Coordinates of C-alpha atoms in Angstrom, one line a residue:
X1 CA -7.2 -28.0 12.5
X2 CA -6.4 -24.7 14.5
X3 CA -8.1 -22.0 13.8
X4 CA -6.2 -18.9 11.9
X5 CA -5.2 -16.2 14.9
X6 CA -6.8 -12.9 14.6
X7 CA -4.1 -10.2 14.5
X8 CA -4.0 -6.8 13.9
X9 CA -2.3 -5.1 11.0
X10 CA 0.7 -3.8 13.0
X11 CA 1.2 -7.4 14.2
X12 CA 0.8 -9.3 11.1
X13 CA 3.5 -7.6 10.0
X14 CA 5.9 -8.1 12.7
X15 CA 4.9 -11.8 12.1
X16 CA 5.7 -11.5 8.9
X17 CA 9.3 -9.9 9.2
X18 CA 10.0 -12.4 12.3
X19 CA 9.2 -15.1 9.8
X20 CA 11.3 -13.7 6.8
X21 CA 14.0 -13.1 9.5
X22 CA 14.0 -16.7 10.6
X23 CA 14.1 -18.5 6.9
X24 CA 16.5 -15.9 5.6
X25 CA 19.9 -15.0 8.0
X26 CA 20.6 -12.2 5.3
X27 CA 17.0 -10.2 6.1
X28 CA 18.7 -6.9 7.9
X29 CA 15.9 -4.7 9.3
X30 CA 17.2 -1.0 9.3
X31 CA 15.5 2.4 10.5
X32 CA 15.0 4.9 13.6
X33 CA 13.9 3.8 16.8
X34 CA 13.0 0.3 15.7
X35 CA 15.2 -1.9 17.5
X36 CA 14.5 -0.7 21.7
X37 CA 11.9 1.0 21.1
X38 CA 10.3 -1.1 18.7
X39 CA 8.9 1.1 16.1
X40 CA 6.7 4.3 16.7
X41 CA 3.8 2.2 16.2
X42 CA 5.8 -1.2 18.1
X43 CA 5.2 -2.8 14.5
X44 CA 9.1 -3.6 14.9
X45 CA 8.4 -4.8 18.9
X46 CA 10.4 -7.6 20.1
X47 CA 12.8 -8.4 16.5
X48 CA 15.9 -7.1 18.3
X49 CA 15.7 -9.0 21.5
X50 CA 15.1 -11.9 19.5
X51 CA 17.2 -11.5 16.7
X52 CA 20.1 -9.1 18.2
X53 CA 21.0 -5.7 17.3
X54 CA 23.1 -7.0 14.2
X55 CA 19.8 -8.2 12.7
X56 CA 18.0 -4.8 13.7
X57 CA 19.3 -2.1 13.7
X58 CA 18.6 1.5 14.8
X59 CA 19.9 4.1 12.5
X60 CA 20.9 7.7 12.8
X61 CA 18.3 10.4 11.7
X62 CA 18.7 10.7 7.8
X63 CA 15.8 8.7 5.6
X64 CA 18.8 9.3 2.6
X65 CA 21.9 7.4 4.9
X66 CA 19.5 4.5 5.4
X67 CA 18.3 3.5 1.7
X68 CA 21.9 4.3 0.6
X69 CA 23.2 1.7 2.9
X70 CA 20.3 -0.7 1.8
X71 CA 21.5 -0.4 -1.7
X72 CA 25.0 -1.4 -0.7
X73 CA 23.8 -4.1 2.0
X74 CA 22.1 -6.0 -1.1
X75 CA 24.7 -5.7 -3.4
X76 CA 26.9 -7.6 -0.9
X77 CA 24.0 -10.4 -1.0
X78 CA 22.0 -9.0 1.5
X79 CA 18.2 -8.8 2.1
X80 CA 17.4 -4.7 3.5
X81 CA 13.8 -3.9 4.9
X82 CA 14.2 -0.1 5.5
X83 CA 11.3 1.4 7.8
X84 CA 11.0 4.7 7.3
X85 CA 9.2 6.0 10.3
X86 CA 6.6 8.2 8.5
X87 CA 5.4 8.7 5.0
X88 CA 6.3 12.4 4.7
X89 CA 10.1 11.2 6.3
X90 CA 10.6 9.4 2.9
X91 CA 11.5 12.4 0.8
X92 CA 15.0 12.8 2.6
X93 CA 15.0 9.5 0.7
X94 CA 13.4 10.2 -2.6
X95 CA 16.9 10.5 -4.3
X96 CA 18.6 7.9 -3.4
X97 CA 15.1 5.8 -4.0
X98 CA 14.5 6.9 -7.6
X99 CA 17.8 7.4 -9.2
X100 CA 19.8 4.7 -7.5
X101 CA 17.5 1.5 -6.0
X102 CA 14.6 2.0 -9.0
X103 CA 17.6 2.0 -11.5
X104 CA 20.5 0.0 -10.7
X105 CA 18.9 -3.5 -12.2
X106 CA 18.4 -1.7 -15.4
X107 CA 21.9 0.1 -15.2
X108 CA 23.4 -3.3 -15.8
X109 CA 20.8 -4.9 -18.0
X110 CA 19.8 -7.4 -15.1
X111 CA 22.9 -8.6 -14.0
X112 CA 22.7 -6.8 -10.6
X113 CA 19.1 -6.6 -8.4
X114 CA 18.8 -4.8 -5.4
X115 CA 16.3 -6.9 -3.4
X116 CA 15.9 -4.0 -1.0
X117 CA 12.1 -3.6 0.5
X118 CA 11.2 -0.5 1.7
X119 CA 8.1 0.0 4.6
X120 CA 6.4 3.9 4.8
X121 CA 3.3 3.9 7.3
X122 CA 1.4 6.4 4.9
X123 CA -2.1 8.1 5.1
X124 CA -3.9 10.5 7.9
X125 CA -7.1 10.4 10.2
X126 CA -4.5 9.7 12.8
X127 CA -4.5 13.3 14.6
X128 CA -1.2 14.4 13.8
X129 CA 1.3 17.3 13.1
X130 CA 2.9 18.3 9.6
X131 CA 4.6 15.9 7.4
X132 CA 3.6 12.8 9.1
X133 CA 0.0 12.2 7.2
X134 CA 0.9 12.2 3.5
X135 CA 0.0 10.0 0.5
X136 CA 3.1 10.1 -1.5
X137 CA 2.5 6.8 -3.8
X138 CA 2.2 8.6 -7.2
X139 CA 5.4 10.0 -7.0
X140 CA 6.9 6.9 -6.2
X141 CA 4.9 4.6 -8.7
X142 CA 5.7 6.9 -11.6
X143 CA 9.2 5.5 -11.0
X144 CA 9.9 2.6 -13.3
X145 CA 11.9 0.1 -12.0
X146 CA 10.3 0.1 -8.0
X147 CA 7.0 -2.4 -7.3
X148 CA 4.3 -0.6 -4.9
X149 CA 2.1 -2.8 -2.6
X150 CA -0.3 -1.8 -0.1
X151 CA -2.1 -4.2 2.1
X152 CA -5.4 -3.6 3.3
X153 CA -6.0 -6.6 5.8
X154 CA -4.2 -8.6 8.3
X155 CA -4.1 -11.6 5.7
X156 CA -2.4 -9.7 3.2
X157 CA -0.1 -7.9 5.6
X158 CA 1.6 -11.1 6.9
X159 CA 2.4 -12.6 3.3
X160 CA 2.9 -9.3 1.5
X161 CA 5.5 -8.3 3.8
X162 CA 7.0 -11.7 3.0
X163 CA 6.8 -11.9 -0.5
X164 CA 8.2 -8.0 -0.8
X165 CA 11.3 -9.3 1.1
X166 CA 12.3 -12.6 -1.3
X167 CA 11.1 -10.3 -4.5
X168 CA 14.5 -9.7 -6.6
X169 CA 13.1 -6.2 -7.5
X170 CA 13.0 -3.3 -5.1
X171 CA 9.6 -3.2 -3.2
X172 CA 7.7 -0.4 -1.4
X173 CA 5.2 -1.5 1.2
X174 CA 2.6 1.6 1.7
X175 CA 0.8 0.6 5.1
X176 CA -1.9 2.2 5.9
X177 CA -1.1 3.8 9.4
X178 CA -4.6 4.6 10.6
X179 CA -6.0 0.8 10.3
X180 CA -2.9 -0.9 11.9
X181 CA -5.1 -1.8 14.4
X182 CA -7.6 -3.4 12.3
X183 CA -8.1 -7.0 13.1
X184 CA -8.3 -9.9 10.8
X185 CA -7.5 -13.9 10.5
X186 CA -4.6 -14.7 9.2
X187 CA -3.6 -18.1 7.9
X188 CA -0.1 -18.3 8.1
X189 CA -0.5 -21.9 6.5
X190 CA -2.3 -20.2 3.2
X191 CA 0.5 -17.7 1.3
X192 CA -2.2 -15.0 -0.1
X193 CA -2.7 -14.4 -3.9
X194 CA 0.1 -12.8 -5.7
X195 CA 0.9 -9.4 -4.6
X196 CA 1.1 -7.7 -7.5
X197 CA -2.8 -8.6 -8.1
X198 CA -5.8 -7.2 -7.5
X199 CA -8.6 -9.2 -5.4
X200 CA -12.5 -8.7 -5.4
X201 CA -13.2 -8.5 -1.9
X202 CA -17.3 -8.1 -2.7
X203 CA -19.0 -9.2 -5.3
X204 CA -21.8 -7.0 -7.3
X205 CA -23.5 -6.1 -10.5
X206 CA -24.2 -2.5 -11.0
X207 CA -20.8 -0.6 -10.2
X208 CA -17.6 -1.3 -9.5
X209 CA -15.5 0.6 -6.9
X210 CA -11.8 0.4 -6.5
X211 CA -9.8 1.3 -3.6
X212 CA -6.3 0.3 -1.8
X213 CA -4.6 0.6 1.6
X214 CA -6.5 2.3 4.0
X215 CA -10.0 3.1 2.0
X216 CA -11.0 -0.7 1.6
X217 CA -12.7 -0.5 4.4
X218 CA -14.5 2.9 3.4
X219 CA -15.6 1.1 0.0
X220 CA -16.7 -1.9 1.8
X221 CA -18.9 0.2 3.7
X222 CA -20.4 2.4 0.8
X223 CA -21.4 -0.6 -0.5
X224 CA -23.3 -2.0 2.5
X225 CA -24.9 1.2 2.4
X226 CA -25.5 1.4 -1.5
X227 CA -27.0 -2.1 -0.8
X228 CA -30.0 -0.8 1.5
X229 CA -30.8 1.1 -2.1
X230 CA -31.4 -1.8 -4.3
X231 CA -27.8 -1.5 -5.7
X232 CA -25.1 -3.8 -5.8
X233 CA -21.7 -2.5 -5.7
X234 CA -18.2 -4.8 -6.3
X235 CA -15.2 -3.2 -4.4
X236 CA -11.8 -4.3 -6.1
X237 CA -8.3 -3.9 -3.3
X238 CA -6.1 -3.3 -5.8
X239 CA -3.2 -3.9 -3.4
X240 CA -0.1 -3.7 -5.9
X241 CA 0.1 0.4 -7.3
X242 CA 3.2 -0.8 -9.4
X243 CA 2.3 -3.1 -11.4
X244 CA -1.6 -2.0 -11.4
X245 CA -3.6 -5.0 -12.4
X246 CA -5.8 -3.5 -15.1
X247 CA -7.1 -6.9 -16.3
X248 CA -9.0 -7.4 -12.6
X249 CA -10.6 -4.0 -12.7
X250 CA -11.3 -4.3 -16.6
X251 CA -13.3 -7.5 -15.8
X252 CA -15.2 -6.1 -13.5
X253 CA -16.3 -3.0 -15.3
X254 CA -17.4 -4.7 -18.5
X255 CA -19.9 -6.5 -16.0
X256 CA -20.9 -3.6 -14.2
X257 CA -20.3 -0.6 -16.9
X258 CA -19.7 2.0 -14.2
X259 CA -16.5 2.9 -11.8
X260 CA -15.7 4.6 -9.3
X261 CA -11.8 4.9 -8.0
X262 CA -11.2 6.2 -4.7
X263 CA -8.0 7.1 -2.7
X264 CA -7.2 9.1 0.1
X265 CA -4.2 10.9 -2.0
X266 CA -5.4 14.1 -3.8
X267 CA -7.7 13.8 -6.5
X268 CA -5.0 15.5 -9.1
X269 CA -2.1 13.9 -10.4
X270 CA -3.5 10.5 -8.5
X271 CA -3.2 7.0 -9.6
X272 CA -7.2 7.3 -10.2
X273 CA -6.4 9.5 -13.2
X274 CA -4.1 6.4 -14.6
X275 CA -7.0 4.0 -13.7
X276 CA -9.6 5.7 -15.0
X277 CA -7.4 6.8 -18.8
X278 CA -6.4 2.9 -18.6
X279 CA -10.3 1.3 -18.4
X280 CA -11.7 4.5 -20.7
X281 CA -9.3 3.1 -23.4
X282 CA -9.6 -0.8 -22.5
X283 CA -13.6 -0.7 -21.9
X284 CA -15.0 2.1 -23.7
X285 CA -18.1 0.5 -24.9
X286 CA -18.8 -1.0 -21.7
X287 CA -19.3 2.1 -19.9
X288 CA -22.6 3.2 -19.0
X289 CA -20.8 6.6 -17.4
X290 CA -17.7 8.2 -17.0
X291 CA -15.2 7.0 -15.0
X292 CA -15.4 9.1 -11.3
X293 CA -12.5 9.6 -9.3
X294 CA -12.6 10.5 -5.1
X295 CA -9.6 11.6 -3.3
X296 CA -8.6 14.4 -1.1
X297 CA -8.0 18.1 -2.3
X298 CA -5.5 19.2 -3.9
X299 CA -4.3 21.3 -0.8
X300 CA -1.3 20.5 1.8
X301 CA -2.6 17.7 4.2
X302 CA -5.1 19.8 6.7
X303 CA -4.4 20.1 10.7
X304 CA -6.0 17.5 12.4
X305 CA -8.9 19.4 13.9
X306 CA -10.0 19.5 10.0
X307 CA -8.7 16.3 8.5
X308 CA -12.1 14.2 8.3
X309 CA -13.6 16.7 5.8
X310 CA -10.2 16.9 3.7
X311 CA -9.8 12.7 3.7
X312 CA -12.5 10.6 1.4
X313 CA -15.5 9.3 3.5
X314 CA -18.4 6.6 3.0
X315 CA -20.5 10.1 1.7
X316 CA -18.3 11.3 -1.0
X317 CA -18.1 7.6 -2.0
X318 CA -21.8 7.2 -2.2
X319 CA -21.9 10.8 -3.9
X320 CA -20.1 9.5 -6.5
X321 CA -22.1 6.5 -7.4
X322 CA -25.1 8.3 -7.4
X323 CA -23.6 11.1 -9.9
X324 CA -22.5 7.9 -12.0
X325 CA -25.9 6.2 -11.8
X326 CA -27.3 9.8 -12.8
X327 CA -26.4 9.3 -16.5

């Protein structure tokens, strides 16, 4: 049996969209400078050549012009992935996203879908300019009707990008732009775990952190370091933001009776805030403390020269769990 290929982020996604595009003649990849160029970050490298500019196609400027030709691409039977070529780009968008492609299945009580998936490299520590290091999920998961996955891994990345593209409900793929170089196995014989669930990627028994996208890795880490004090920490990806699966997380905490939820988003107005209301009501007697929430400030994303002490690191992680340990 071969071994599973290491790849990095960036290319286990290409993998995945090369694969979509071969099982499915009706997968369409739309957005700027994805077809020559192949993608600011080359996640996109190669699919025209291969596939032909009628397959993937380069669009014009204007984030709103490419979803609203999505939405009419998949009501003619069509399969859309729209990149949109960085996260703060996608509120050109955020009309056509919420009131039209989050809506339309409802509109005619499920006789239409819009199968459209939509790809946002999202997230800083990447050293760049205004408006390309944002953490826009909240506003978009507080739109009913739209599914929100994040991968964290390789693994993940292949099949997620896959199982967004055959979902029958509009999909938003947040990936996390500073780790697309992160490598990983990927089994491309193995589909993962449902999307829309969370995994516990490390066991423990004293405190349960949750993260998603690109702070896995920072969780992972706090724990490794939590574990040199005698604790044992469990990280949870929670990899789908809409649906959130509360029953993973509510598992774990009635185990460990402490949580922590981190995210590289702002603190306020958050998805931890949901988290944490959502296990304070579920698990109430199983908390040994209250539910702690890390994120960045509640300030416009930082220049880069500043970004590491605005984005959550392995210390403000670890200061958590001690304060929750402290009661």
């Amino acid at each position: 049996m071969n071994a599973a290929p290491d790849l990095t982020i960036a290319k286990a996604v290409n993998a995945g969209l090369r694969r979509a595009m071969e099982e499915n003649p009706r997968v369409l990849l739309m957005g700027e400078d994805i077809g020559s160029l192949g993608g600011v970050y080359r996640v996109t490298e190669g699919l025209k050549k291969d596939f032909g500019g009628h397959r993937v196609m380069d669009t014009p400027l204007g984030e709103a012009g490419i979803v609203g030709t999505a939405v009419g691409l998949a009501l003619r039977g069509y399969r859309p992935v729209c990149e949109i070529q960085f996260d703060g780009f996608s509120f050109p968008a955020f009309n056509q996203i919420t009131t039209q492609l989050a809506k339309m299945r409802n509109r005619t009580n499920g006789d239409v879908t819009v199968p459209v998936t939509i790809r946002i490299p999202y997230g800083g520590v990447i050293g760049s300019v205004e408006h390309h290091s944002e953490s826009p999920e909240a506003l978009f998961a507080h739109t009913a009707g739209l599914r929100i996955i994040t991968p964290s891994n390789a693994q993940d990345a292949y099949w997620m990008t896959q199982q967004a593209i055959t979902c029958e409900d509009p999909v938003i793929i947040f990936e996390p732009k500073r780790r697309y170089w992160l490598k990983g196995a990927v089994d491309t014989q193995r589909p993962a775990a449902d999307p829309f669930t969370a995994q516990v990627v490390r066991p423990g028994e004293d405190a349960t952190v949750v993260a998603y996208g690109p702070l896995v890795p920072v969780a992972l880490a706090a724990a490794r370091a939590a574990e040199e004090d005698g604790r044992s920490v469990e990280v949870i990806d929670l990899r789908s933001l809409s649906p959130i699966d509360f029953d993973t997380v509510e598992d774990s905490v009635r185990r460990t009776g402490r949580l922590v939820v981190a995210h590289e988003a702002p603190t306020f107005g958050g998805l931890g805030g949901e988290i944490a209301a959502r296990i304070t009501e579920r698990a109430f007697y199983s908390l040994e403390a209250p539910v702690l929430r890390v994120g960045a400030f509640h300030l416009p994303y930082p220049v880069a020269a500043v970004e590491d002490q605005y984005v959550p690191d392995l210390d403000r992680i670890l200061e958590a769990l001690d304060r929750s340990f402290a009661y």
